Short mmCIF file of C-alpha atoms in Angstrom, two decimals:
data_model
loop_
_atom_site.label_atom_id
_atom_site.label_comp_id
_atom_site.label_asym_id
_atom_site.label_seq_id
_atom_site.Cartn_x
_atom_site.Cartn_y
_atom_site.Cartn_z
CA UNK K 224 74.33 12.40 -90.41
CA UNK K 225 76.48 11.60 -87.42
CA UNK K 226 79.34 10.74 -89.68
CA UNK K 227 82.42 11.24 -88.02
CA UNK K 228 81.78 8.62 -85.00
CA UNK K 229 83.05 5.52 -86.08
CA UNK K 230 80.82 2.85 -86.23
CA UNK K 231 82.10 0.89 -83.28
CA UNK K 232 81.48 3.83 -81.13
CA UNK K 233 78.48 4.29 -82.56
CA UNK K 234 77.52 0.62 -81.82
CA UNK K 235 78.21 1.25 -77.62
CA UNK K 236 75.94 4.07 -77.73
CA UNK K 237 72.85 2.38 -77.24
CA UNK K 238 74.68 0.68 -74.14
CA UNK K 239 75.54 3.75 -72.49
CA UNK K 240 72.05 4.57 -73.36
CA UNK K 241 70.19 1.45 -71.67
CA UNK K 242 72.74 1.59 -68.61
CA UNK K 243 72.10 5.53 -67.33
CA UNK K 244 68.45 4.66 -68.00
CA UNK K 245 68.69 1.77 -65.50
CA UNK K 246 70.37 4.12 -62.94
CA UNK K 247 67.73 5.33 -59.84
CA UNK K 248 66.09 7.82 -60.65
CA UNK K 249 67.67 10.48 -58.08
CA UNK K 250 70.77 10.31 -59.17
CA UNK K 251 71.52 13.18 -60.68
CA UNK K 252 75.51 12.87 -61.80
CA UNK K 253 77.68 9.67 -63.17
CA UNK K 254 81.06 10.08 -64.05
CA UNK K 255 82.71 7.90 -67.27
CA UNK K 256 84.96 6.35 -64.30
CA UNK K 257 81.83 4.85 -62.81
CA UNK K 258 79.81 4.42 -66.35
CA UNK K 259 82.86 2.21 -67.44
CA UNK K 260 83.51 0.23 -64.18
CA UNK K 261 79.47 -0.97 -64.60
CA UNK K 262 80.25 -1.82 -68.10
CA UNK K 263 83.35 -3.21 -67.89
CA UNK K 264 84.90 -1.14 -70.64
CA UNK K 265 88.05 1.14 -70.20
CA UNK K 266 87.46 5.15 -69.07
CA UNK K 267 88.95 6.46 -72.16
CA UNK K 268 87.07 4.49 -74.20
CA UNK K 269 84.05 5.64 -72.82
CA UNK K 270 85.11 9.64 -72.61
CA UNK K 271 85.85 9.36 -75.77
CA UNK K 272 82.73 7.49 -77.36
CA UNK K 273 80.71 10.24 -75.36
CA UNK K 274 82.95 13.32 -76.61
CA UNK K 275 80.62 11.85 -79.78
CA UNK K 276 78.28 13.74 -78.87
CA UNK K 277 77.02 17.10 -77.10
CA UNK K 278 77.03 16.18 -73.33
CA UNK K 279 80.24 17.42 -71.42
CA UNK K 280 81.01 16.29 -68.11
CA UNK K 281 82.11 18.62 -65.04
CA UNK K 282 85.49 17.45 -63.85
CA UNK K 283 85.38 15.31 -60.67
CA UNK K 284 81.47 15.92 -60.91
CA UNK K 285 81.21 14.46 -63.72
CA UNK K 286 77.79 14.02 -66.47
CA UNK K 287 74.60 15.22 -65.61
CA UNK K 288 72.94 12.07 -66.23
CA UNK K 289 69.86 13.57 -67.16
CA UNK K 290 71.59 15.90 -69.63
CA UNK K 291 73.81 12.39 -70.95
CA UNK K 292 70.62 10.50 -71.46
CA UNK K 293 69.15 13.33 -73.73
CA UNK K 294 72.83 14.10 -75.41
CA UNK K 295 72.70 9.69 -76.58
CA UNK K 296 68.84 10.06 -77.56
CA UNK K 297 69.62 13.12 -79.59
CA UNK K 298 72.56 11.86 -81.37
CA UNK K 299 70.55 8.28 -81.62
CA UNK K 300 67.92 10.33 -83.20
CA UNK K 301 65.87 8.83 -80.55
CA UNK K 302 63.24 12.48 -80.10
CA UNK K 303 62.83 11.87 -84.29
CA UNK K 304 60.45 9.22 -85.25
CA UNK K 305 60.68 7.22 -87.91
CA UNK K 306 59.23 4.19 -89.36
CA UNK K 307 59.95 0.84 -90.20
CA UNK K 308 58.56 -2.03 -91.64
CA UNK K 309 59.55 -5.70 -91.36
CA UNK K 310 59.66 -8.07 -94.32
CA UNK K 311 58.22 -11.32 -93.67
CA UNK K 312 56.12 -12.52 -91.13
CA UNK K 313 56.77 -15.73 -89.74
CA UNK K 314 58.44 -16.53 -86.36
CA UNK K 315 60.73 -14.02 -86.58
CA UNK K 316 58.83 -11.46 -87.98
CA UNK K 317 56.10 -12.33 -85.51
CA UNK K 318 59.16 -11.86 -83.11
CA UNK K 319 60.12 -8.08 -84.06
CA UNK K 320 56.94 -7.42 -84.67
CA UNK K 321 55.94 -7.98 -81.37
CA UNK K 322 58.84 -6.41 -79.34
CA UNK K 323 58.44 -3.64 -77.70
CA UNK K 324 61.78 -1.94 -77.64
CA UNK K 325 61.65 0.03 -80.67
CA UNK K 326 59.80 3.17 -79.19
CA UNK K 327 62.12 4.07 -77.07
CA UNK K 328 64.61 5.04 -79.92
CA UNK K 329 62.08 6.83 -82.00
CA UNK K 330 61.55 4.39 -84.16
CA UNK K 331 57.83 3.02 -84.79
CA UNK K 332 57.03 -0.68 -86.65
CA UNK K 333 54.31 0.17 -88.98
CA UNK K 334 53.09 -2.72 -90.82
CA UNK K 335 55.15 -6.28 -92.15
CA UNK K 336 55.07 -7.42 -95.93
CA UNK K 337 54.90 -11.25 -96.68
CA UNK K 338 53.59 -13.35 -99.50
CA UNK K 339 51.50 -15.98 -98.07
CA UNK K 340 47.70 -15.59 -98.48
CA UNK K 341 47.18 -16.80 -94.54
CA UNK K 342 49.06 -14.00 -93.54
CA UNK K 343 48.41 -11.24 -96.03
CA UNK K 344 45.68 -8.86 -94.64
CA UNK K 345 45.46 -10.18 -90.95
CA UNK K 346 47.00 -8.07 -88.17
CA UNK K 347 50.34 -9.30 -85.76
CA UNK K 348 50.94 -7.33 -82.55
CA UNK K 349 48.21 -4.99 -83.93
CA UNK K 350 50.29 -4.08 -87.27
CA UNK K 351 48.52 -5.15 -91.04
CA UNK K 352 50.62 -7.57 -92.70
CA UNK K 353 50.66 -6.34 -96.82
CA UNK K 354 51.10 -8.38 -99.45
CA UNK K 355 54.60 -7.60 -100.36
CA UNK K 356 53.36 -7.07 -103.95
CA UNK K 357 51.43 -3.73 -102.14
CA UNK K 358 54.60 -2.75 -100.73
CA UNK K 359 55.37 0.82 -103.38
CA UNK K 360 51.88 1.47 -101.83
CA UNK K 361 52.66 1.26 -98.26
CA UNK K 362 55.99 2.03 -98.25
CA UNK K 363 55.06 5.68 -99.65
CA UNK K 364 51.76 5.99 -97.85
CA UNK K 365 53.47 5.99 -94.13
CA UNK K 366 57.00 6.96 -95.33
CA UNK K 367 59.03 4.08 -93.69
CA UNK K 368 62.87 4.55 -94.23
CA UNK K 369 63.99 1.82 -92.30
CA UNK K 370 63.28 -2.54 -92.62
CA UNK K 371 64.20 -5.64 -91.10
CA UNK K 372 64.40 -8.23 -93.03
CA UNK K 373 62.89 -11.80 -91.89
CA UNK K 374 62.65 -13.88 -94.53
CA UNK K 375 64.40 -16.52 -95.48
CA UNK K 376 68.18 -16.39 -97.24
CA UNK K 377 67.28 -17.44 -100.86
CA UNK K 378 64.59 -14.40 -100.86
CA UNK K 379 66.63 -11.79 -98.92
CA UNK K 380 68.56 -10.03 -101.93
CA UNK K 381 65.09 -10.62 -103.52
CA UNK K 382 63.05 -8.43 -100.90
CA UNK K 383 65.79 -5.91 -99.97
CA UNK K 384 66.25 -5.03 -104.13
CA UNK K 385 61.94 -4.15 -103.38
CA UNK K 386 62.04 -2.38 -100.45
CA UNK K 387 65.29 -0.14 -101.36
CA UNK K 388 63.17 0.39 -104.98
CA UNK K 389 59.98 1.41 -102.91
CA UNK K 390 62.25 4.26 -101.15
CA UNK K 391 63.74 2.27 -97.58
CA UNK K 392 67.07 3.47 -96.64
CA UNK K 393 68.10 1.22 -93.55
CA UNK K 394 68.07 -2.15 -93.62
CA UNK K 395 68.61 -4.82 -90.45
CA UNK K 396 69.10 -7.82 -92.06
CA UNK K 397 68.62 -11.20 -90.52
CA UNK K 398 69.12 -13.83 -92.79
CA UNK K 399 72.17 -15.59 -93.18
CA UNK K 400 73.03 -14.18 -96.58
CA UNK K 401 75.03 -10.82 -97.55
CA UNK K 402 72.52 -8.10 -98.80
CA UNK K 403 74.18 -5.57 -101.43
CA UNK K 404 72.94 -2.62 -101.84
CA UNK K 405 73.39 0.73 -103.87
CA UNK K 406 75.08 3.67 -102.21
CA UNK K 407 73.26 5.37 -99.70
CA UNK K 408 71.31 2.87 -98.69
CA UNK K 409 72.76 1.36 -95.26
CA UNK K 410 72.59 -2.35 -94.38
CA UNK K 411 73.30 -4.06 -90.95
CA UNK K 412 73.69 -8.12 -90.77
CA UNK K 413 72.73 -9.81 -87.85
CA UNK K 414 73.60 -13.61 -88.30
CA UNK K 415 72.44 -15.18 -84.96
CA UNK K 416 74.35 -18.44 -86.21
CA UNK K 417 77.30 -16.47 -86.83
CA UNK K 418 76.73 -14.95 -82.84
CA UNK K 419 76.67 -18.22 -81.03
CA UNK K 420 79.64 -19.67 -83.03
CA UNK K 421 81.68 -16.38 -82.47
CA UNK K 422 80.73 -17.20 -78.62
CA UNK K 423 81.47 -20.89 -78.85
CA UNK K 424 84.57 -20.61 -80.08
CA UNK K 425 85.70 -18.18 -77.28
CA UNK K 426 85.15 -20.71 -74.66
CA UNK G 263 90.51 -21.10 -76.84
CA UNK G 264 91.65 -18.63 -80.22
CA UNK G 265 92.29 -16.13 -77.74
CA UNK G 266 94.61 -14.42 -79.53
CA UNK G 267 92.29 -12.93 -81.93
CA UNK G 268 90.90 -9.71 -81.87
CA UNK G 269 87.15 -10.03 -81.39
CA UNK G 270 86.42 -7.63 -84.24
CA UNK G 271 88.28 -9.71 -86.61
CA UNK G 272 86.41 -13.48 -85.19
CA UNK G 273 83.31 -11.42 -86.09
CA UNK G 274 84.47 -11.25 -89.56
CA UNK G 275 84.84 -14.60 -89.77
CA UNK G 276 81.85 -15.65 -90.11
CA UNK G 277 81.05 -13.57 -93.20
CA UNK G 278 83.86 -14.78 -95.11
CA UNK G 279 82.89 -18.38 -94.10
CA UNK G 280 79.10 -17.67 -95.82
CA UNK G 281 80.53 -15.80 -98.67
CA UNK G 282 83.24 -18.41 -99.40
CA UNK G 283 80.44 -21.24 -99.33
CA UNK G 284 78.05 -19.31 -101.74
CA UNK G 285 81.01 -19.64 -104.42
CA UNK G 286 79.93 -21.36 -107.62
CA UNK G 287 81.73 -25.18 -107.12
CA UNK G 288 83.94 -25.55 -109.45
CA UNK G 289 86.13 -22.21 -108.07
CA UNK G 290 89.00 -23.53 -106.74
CA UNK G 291 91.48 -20.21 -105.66
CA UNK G 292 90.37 -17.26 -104.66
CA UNK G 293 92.12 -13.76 -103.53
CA UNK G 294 92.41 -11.89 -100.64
CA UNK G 295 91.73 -9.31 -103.49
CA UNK G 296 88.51 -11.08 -105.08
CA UNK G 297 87.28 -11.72 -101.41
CA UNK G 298 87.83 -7.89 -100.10
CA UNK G 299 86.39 -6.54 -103.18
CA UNK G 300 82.98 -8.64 -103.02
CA UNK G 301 82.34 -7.89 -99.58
CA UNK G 302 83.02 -4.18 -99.68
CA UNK G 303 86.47 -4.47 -97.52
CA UNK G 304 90.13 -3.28 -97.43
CA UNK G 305 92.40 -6.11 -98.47
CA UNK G 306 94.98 -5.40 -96.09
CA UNK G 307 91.95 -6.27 -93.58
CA UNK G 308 91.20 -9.75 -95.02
CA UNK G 309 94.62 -10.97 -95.41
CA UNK G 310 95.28 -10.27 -92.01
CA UNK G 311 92.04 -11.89 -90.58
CA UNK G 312 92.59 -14.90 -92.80
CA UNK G 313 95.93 -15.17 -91.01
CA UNK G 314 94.37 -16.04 -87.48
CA UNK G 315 93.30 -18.97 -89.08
CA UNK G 316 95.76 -21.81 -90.35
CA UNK G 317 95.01 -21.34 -93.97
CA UNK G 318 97.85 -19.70 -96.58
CA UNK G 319 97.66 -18.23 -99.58
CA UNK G 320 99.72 -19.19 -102.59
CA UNK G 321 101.45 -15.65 -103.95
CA UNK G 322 99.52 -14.54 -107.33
CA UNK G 323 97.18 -17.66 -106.63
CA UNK G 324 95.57 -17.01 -103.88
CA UNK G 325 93.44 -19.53 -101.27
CA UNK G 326 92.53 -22.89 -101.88
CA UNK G 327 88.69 -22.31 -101.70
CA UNK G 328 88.21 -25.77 -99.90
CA UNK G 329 91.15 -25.22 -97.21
CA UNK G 330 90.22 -21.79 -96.57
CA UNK G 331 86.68 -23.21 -95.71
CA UNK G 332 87.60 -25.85 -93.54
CA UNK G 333 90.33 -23.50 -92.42
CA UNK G 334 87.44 -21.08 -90.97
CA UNK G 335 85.52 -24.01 -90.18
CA UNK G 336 88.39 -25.26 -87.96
CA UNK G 337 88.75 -21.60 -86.56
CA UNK G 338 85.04 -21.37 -85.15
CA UNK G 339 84.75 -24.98 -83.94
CA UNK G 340 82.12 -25.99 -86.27
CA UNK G 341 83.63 -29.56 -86.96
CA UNK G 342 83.13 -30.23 -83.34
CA UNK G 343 79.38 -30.66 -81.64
CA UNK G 344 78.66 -28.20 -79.06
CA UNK G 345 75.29 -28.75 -77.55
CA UNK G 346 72.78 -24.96 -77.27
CA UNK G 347 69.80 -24.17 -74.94
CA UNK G 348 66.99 -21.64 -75.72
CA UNK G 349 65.57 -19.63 -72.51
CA UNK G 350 62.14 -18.73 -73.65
CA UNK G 351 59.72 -20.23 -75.89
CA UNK G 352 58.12 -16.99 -76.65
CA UNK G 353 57.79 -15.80 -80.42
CA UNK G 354 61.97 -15.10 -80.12
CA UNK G 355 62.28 -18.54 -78.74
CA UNK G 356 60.33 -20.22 -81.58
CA UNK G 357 62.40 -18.65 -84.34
CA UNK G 358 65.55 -19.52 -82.86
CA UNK G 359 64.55 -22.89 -82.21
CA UNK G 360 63.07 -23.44 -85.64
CA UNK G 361 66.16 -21.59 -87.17
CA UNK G 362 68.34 -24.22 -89.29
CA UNK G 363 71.34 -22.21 -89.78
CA UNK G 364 73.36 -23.23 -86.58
CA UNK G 365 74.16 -27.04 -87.82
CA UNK G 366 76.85 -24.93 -90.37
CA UNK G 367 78.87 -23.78 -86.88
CA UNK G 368 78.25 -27.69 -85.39
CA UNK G 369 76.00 -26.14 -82.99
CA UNK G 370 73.13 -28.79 -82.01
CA UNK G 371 69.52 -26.67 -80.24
CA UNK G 372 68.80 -29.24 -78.12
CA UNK G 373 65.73 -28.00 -75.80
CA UNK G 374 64.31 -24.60 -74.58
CA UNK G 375 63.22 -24.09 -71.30
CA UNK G 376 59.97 -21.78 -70.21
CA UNK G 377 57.64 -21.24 -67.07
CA UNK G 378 54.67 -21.12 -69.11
CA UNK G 379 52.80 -24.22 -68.36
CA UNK G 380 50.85 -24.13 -71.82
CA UNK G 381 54.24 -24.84 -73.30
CA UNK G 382 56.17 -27.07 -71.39
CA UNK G 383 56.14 -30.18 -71.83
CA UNK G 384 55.66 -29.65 -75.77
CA UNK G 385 57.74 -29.24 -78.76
CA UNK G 386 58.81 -26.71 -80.74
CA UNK G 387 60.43 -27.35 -84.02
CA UNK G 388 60.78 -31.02 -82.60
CA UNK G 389 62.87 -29.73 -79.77
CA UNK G 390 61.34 -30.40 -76.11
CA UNK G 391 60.31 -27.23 -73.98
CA UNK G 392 60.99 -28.23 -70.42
CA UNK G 393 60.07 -26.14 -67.14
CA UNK G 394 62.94 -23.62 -65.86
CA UNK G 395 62.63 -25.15 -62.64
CA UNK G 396 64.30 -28.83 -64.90
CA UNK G 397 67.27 -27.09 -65.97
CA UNK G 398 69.80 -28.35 -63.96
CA UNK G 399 68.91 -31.83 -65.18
CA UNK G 400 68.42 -31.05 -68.44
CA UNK G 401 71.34 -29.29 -68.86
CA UNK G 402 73.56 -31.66 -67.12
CA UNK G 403 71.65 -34.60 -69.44
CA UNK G 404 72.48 -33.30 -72.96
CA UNK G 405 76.10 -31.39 -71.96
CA UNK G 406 74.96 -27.68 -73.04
CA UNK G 407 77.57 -25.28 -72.87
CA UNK G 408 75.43 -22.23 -74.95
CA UNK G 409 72.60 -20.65 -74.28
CA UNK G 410 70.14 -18.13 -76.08
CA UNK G 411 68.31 -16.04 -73.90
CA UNK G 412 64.95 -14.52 -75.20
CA UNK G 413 63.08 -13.86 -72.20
CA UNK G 414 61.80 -10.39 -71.39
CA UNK G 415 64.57 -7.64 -69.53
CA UNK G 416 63.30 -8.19 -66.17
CA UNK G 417 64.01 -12.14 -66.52
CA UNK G 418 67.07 -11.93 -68.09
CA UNK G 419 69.68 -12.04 -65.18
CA UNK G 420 67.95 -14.33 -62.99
CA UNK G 421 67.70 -16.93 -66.23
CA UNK G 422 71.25 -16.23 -66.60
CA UNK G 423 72.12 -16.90 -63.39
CA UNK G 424 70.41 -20.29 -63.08
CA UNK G 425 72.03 -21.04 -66.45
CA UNK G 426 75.24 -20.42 -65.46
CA UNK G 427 74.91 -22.18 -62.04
CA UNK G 428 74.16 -25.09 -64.26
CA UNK G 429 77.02 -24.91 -66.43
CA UNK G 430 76.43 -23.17 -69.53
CA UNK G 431 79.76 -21.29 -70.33
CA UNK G 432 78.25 -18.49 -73.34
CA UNK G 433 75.39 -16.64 -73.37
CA UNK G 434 73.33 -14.76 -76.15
CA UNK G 435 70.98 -12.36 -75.09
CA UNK G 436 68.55 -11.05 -76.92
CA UNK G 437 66.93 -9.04 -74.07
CA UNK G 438 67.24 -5.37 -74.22
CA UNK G 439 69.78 -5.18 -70.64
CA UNK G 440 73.12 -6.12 -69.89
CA UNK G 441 73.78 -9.41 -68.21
CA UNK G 442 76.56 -10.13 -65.85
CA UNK G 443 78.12 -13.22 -65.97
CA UNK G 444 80.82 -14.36 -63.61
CA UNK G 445 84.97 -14.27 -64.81
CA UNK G 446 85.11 -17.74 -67.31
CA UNK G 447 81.58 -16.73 -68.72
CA UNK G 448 81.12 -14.93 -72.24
CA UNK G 449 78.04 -13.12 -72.70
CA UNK G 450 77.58 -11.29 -76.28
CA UNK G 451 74.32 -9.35 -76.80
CA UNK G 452 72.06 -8.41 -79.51
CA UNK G 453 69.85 -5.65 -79.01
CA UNK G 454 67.30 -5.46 -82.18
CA UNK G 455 66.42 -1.92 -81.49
CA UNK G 456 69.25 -0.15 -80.69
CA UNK G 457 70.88 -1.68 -84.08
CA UNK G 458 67.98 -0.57 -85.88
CA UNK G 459 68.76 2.85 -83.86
CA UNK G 460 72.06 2.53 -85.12
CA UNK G 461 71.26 2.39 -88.81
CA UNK G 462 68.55 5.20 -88.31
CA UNK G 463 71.07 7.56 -87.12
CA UNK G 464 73.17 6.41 -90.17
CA UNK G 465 70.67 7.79 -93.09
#
């Protein structure tokens, strides 16, 4: 799905996304002029990441910015809802576990998977942690497609081979360590190291 | 500093960086080819990002292994010491602050900084949590030019701002809203959700 936007565009949807929602509420047109001014981004950048997907602006009215917010949930399949789970459950895990955001795209955190007996079988943020050795079970019973991955680098290849065996199609992967995986399955790296050296050495 | 380079290649950087270092030892050349093959790239690509840096490849031998990692090393500062600030000791907060990854990139975590008085004045990971209302001092005191920000959206800017008043030059926000930073300022952001939205809408 969605695969002709390429996925840089598809990375500035979400911002486009969080910025009209952030807009008062009686506003009832924004124009990609305006929409890239806020952002600081180029206006024919943004037309064109926004041509993505079914909203059309009026000329020199502009988007209805109810009718762009809708067009970016659609295409984010933010109305769908699916699951995820989160593999591992210590700080980090705790972390995702606990935030908040994920609803607003759709997407609901189910349960986490981890291996240490303190863990296995309590609840974080409300959501069972499993022992990962339960995780065919789970995985099936609530139909997750999508996991983060929280655990540390030596295990990460480890727990993604499980999950993508167990049916998961998505994977967000934290640890600093590249996760391969078999053809369509999709994986996403975020190395927060990486992200504050990137920064560091721009200044 | 490295301004030249396209930020989508420095993003890169990092990745060849990890996958270089997870090498068995005793490699001592390796490819644009071998590299761009293992990590699922085009060649073209690699060679080209590798040339931002001040390594070179030997025709039909390839990269010295060792200069291309102190090459890349050199490239994202992590030879020299830059000193990093956490804002929020939340369950984000912890895991960065008990993350061990940034000493690759010569980043130092020096101290977080919270309005909770439950947690300041204690440690975290062995790093001091001091009140917001200390940061100017603290900041000053240690020489922190980074900061992590993992407080909720609706503290995000105003922590940035008092950051930034007190002389931290990058920012990496983890809350789900854009920060503005003044002109001299970088500010990347990594919004959990919406990349897990991103992958969703990939499947």
């Amino acid at each position: 799905m969605n695969n002709e936007i390429p996925v840089i565009s598809l990375q500035r949807l979400p911002i486009y996304l969080n910025y009209l929602k952030s807009m008062p509420a009686d506003r009832a047109y924004v124009s990609s002029g305006h929409i890239a001014e806020a952002l600081g981004m180029g206006e024919v950048l943004v037309r064109k990441d926004l041509a993505y997907t079914s909203a059309t602006g009026k000329p020199r009215v502009g988007y209805s910015v109810a009718e762009l917010i809708a067009a970016l949930e659609d295409f984010l399949c933010c109305n769908g809802c699916r699951n995820a789970v989160i593999a591992g459950a210590g700080a980090l895990g705790r972390a995702v576990l606990g935030y908040g955001g994920f609803s607003n795209y759709g997407i609901n955190v189910v349960a986490a998977f981890d291996t240490n007996p303190e863990k296995v079988g309590k609840e974080i943020a409300g959501k069972p942690v499993y022992d990962i050795a339960d995780a065919e079970r789970e995985i099936k019973k609530c139909n997750a497609e999508l996991a983060v991955v929280c655990v540390p680098a030596q295990f990460a290849q480890e727990v993604a081979d499980v999950l993508i065996s167990c049916g998961i199609k998505a994977i967000l992967n934290f640890a600093p360590v590249l996760i391969k995986a078999p053809e369509g399955v999709v994986v996403r790296h975020i190395d927060v190291a990486a992200n504050l050296a990137i920064l560091s050495s721009m200044i």
